[in-house]
Amino acid sequence: MIQRFPAEGRYRTNHGWLRSSFSFSFAEYYDPHNLQFGPMRVLNDDWIAPGTGFGMHPHKEMEIVTVVLSGRLQHRDSIGNAAQTGWGGIQRMSAGTGIFHSEHNASKDEPLELLQMWFIPEKNGLTPSYETTQFDTASLQDRLVPVVSGDEHVAEAGKVARIHQDMTIYLAEPRNGATLTHTQPEGRRVFLFVIEGGIRLGDGTVLKRRDSARIENEPELALTAEADGSRIMLIDLP
């Protein structure tokens, strides 16, 4: 089963310094039929003005992943971490028993664009932790590259961020006309998000820029790029 969610159907908010599109219920947006997909709880597509950001605020019992699309993100938290992340980097924070953090646009001149995702952890009571990892952006061409994973064999130290959930996040940049294949074991889900460009699935479903799909009971997915500069994110979920 493949459910398409067009970009224009997302809830949008504009605070001047922050423009966001929500793929799931978040903040003032509440839809009892759109609370989560498996353990995936939040996907916010954020634009943050230069020199602005989120001040210190708390979280508990959530795995938070940030993919920076353009610009530089400045992170600080209550357990002593401070780091900047740009495209080619992944930020993973396990809120666990409780953590405070701030996230700001590190530039005074350029806007920041990012995807922030929340996932329910495999268990509560984890010790709060934070990491940044780097991936080779050139390796994304015509390949699904794991950038976050709960599999310790996939999450090699310093290369793939380790998340406390049975899931893997892949990024890819297929050239126009290239087809990528993802095998989905029985009982698992896939969340697909088109960051840029366009993708056609094997059943003919077309996803354009910022469209998403929630996929279940499809043992093999064929993803064909329909535009130059396509960039996709695929999340394998329990």
GROMACS .gro file of C-alpha atoms in nm:
model
  238
    1MET     CA    1   0.000   0.000   0.000
    2ILE     CA    2   0.136   0.341  -0.102
    3GLN     CA    3  -0.016   0.661   0.036
    4ARG     CA    4   0.098   0.984  -0.130
    5PHE     CA    5   0.106   1.307   0.070
    6PRO     CA    6   0.151   1.614  -0.153
    7ALA     CA    7   0.372   1.897  -0.033
    8GLU     CA    8   0.092   2.152  -0.057
    9GLY     CA    9  -0.119   1.947   0.186
   10ARG     CA   10   0.120   1.998   0.476
   11TYR     CA   11   0.031   2.235   0.759
   12ARG     CA   12   0.234   2.555   0.728
   13THR     CA   13   0.331   2.819   0.978
   14ASN     CA   14   0.515   3.150   0.938
   15HIS     CA   15   0.665   3.334   1.235
   16GLY     CA   16   0.876   3.568   1.025
   17TRP     CA   17   1.213   3.435   1.142
   18LEU     CA   18   1.085   3.075   1.107
   19ARG     CA   19   0.882   2.917   0.827
   20SER     CA   20   0.783   2.553   0.875
   21SER     CA   21   0.584   2.281   0.702
   22PHE     CA   22   0.469   1.992   0.924
   23SER     CA   23   0.424   1.638   0.790
   24PHE     CA   24   0.274   1.520   1.123
   25SER     CA   25   0.075   1.678   1.406
   26PHE     CA   26   0.300   1.929   1.583
   27ALA     CA   27   0.259   2.237   1.806
   28GLU     CA   28  -0.071   2.410   1.723
   29TYR     CA   29  -0.146   2.166   1.439
   30TYR     CA   30  -0.339   1.862   1.563
   31ASP     CA   31  -0.486   1.586   1.349
   32PRO     CA   32  -0.578   1.266   1.537
   33HIS     CA   33  -0.534   1.073   1.210
   34ASN     CA   34  -0.183   1.206   1.151
   35LEU     CA   35   0.003   1.154   1.477
   36GLN     CA   36   0.280   0.919   1.363
   37PHE     CA   37   0.393   0.652   1.118
   38GLY     CA   38   0.537   0.363   1.315
   39PRO     CA   39   0.788   0.525   1.553
   40MET     CA   40   0.818   0.833   1.328
   41ARG     CA   41   0.653   1.120   1.513
   42VAL     CA   42   0.771   1.448   1.351
   43LEU     CA   43   0.908   1.575   1.021
   44ASN     CA   44   0.938   1.953   1.010
   45ASP     CA   45   1.071   2.125   0.698
   46ASP     CA   46   1.219   2.446   0.844
   47TRP     CA   47   1.353   2.774   0.704
   48ILE     CA   48   1.533   2.986   0.965
   49ALA     CA   49   1.634   3.348   0.907
   50PRO     CA   50   1.997   3.459   0.951
   51GLY     CA   51   2.105   3.516   1.310
   52THR     CA   52   1.791   3.362   1.462
   53GLY     CA   53   1.685   3.027   1.603
   54PHE     CA   54   1.539   2.830   1.890
   55GLY     CA   55   1.653   2.925   2.241
   56MET     CA   56   1.721   2.672   2.516
   57HIS     CA   57   1.422   2.438   2.563
   58PRO     CA   58   1.371   2.087   2.703
   59HIS     CA   59   1.296   1.745   2.554
   60LYS     CA   60   1.246   1.398   2.700
   61GLU     CA   61   1.217   1.043   2.563
   62MET     CA   62   1.265   1.123   2.195
   63GLU     CA   63   1.529   1.058   1.928
   64ILE     CA   64   1.581   1.381   1.731
   65VAL     CA   65   1.759   1.382   1.394
   66THR     CA   66   1.846   1.694   1.193
   67VAL     CA   67   1.950   1.696   0.828
   68VAL     CA   68   2.081   2.038   0.720
   69LEU     CA   69   1.998   2.110   0.355
   70SER     CA   70   2.170   2.448   0.325
   71GLY     CA   71   2.344   2.690   0.561
   72ARG     CA   72   2.502   2.615   0.898
   73LEU     CA   73   2.326   2.499   1.217
   74GLN     CA   74   2.471   2.589   1.558
   75HIS     CA   75   2.382   2.346   1.838
   76ARG     CA   76   2.435   2.380   2.215
   77ASP     CA   77   2.299   2.163   2.493
   78SER     CA   78   2.291   2.110   2.869
   79ILE     CA   79   2.533   1.816   2.862
   80GLY     CA   80   2.817   2.028   2.727
   81ASN     CA   81   2.798   1.984   2.350
   82ALA     CA   82   2.848   2.264   2.098
   83ALA     CA   83   2.874   2.194   1.726
   84GLN     CA   84   2.798   2.327   1.380
   85THR     CA   85   2.646   2.114   1.105
   86GLY     CA   86   2.594   2.176   0.732
   87TRP     CA   87   2.500   1.971   0.428
   88GLY     CA   88   2.701   1.649   0.446
   89GLY     CA   89   2.651   1.626   0.821
   90ILE     CA   90   2.393   1.460   1.044
   91GLN     CA   91   2.297   1.568   1.395
   92ARG     CA   92   2.145   1.309   1.631
   93MET     CA   93   2.029   1.387   1.983
   94SER     CA   94   1.880   1.132   2.223
   95ALA     CA   95   1.675   1.331   2.474
   96GLY     CA   96   1.641   1.030   2.703
   97THR     CA   97   1.566   1.122   3.063
   98GLY     CA   98   1.586   1.492   2.980
   99ILE     CA   99   1.800   1.748   2.798
  100PHE     CA  100   1.794   2.120   2.716
  101HIS     CA  101   1.924   2.243   2.382
  102SER     CA  102   1.930   2.543   2.148
  103GLU     CA  103   1.946   2.546   1.768
  104HIS     CA  104   2.044   2.862   1.579
  105ASN     CA  105   2.133   2.974   1.230
  106ALA     CA  106   2.510   3.018   1.258
  107SER     CA  107   2.515   3.277   0.978
  108LYS     CA  108   2.426   3.644   1.007
  109ASP     CA  109   2.374   3.667   0.631
  110GLU     CA  110   2.242   3.339   0.487
  111PRO     CA  111   1.919   3.152   0.570
  112LEU     CA  112   1.925   2.798   0.708
  113GLU     CA  113   1.714   2.513   0.569
  114LEU     CA  114   1.680   2.184   0.750
  115LEU     CA  115   1.467   1.877   0.813
  116GLN     CA  116   1.402   1.799   1.179
  117MET     CA  117   1.269   1.455   1.264
  118TRP     CA  118   1.156   1.296   1.589
  119PHE     CA  119   1.136   0.922   1.651
  120ILE     CA  120   1.003   0.734   1.952
  121PRO     CA  121   1.298   0.543   2.106
  122GLU     CA  122   1.301   0.166   2.145
  123LYS     CA  123   1.291   0.216   2.523
  124ASN     CA  124   1.256   0.499   2.772
  125GLY     CA  125   1.505   0.606   3.036
  126LEU     CA  126   1.808   0.640   2.809
  127THR     CA  127   2.100   0.857   2.911
  128PRO     CA  128   2.088   1.179   2.705
  129SER     CA  129   2.348   1.186   2.428
  130TYR     CA  130   2.448   1.381   2.118
  131GLU     CA  131   2.660   1.325   1.810
  132THR     CA  132   2.737   1.466   1.467
  133THR     CA  133   2.855   1.251   1.178
  134GLN     CA  134   2.970   1.323   0.823
  135PHE     CA  135   2.888   1.144   0.500
  136ASP     CA  136   3.047   1.176   0.156
  137THR     CA  137   2.800   1.379  -0.049
  138ALA     CA  138   2.948   1.246  -0.374
  139SER     CA  139   2.860   0.890  -0.265
  140LEU     CA  140   2.486   0.970  -0.290
  141GLN     CA  141   2.486   0.957  -0.670
  142ASP     CA  142   2.260   0.670  -0.781
  143ARG     CA  143   2.286   0.502  -0.438
  144LEU     CA  144   2.082   0.483  -0.119
  145VAL     CA  145   2.341   0.570   0.145
  146PRO     CA  146   2.267   0.504   0.515
  147VAL     CA  147   2.328   0.815   0.727
  148VAL     CA  148   2.143   0.716   1.048
  149SER     CA  149   2.082   0.363   1.175
  150GLY     CA  150   1.991   0.158   1.479
  151ASP     CA  151   2.195  -0.134   1.343
  152GLU     CA  152   2.537  -0.131   1.508
  153HIS     CA  153   2.686  -0.305   1.203
  154VAL     CA  154   2.562  -0.022   0.980
  155ALA     CA  155   2.636   0.259   1.224
  156GLU     CA  156   3.014   0.256   1.196
  157ALA     CA  157   3.180   0.497   1.438
  158GLY     CA  158   3.198   0.848   1.293
  159LYS     CA  159   3.028   0.756   0.963
  160VAL     CA  160   2.663   0.677   1.039
  161ALA     CA  161   2.476   0.828   1.334
  162ARG     CA  162   2.351   0.567   1.581
  163ILE     CA  163   1.983   0.596   1.675
  164HIS     CA  164   1.805   0.406   1.951
  165GLN     CA  165   1.539   0.252   1.728
  166ASP     CA  166   1.519  -0.034   1.477
  167MET     CA  167   1.536   0.190   1.169
  168THR     CA  168   1.766   0.336   0.905
  169ILE     CA  169   1.761   0.669   0.723
  170TYR     CA  170   1.900   0.672   0.368
  171LEU     CA  171   1.980   0.965   0.138
  172ALA     CA  172   2.028   0.942  -0.239
  173GLU     CA  173   2.079   1.166  -0.542
  174PRO     CA  174   1.970   0.963  -0.846
  175ARG     CA  175   2.045   1.108  -1.186
  176ASN     CA  176   1.755   1.172  -1.421
  177GLY     CA  177   1.631   0.832  -1.544
  178ALA     CA  178   1.827   0.628  -1.289
  179THR     CA  179   1.633   0.366  -1.090
  180LEU     CA  180   1.712   0.273  -0.731
  181THR     CA  181   1.571  -0.040  -0.568
  182HIS     CA  182   1.490  -0.088  -0.201
  183THR     CA  183   1.388  -0.426  -0.062
  184GLN     CA  184   1.138  -0.403   0.222
  185PRO     CA  185   1.114  -0.708   0.451
  186GLU     CA  186   0.768  -0.822   0.552
  187GLY     CA  187   0.620  -0.628   0.841
  188ARG     CA  188   0.824  -0.312   0.787
  189ARG     CA  189   0.733   0.035   0.666
  190VAL     CA  190   0.899   0.293   0.443
  191PHE     CA  191   0.864   0.669   0.466
  192LEU     CA  192   0.979   0.837   0.144
  193PHE     CA  193   1.042   1.211   0.112
  194VAL     CA  194   1.148   1.394  -0.203
  195ILE     CA  195   1.383   1.674  -0.100
  196GLU     CA  196   1.445   1.799  -0.455
  197GLY     CA  197   1.341   1.695  -0.805
  198GLY     CA  198   1.093   1.417  -0.870
  199ILE     CA  199   1.056   1.039  -0.835
  200ARG     CA  200   0.829   0.782  -1.001
  201LEU     CA  201   0.752   0.462  -0.810
  202GLY     CA  202   0.707   0.124  -0.972
  203ASP     CA  203   0.328   0.144  -0.949
  204GLY     CA  204   0.327   0.474  -1.138
  205THR     CA  205   0.294   0.703  -0.833
  206VAL     CA  206   0.480   1.028  -0.898
  207LEU     CA  207   0.629   1.228  -0.612
  208LYS     CA  208   0.745   1.584  -0.671
  209ARG     CA  209   0.956   1.822  -0.461
  210ARG     CA  210   0.867   1.792  -0.090
  211ASP     CA  211   0.600   1.527  -0.154
  212SER     CA  212   0.612   1.220   0.070
  213ALA     CA  213   0.476   0.866   0.069
  214ARG     CA  214   0.399   0.620   0.349
  215ILE     CA  215   0.448   0.267   0.225
  216GLU     CA  216   0.351  -0.070   0.372
  217ASN     CA  217   0.338  -0.426   0.239
  218GLU     CA  218   0.547  -0.349  -0.068
  219PRO     CA  219   0.833  -0.605  -0.072
  220GLU     CA  220   1.037  -0.417  -0.334
  221LEU     CA  221   1.036  -0.050  -0.426
  222ALA     CA  222   1.166   0.082  -0.758
  223LEU     CA  223   1.243   0.456  -0.746
  224THR     CA  224   1.312   0.628  -1.079
  225ALA     CA  225   1.431   0.988  -1.090
  226GLU     CA  226   1.229   1.209  -1.322
  227ALA     CA  227   1.436   1.526  -1.295
  228ASP     CA  228   1.796   1.638  -1.280
  229GLY     CA  229   1.913   1.730  -0.932
  230SER     CA  230   1.679   1.487  -0.757
  231ARG     CA  231   1.751   1.420  -0.391
  232ILE     CA  232   1.547   1.178  -0.179
  233MET     CA  233   1.529   1.052   0.177
  234LEU     CA  234   1.406   0.697   0.246
  235ILE     CA  235   1.340   0.579   0.603
  236ASP     CA  236   1.308   0.208   0.679
  237LEU     CA  237   1.088   0.167   0.987
  238PRO     CA  238   0.946  -0.117   1.199
   0.00000   0.00000   0.00000
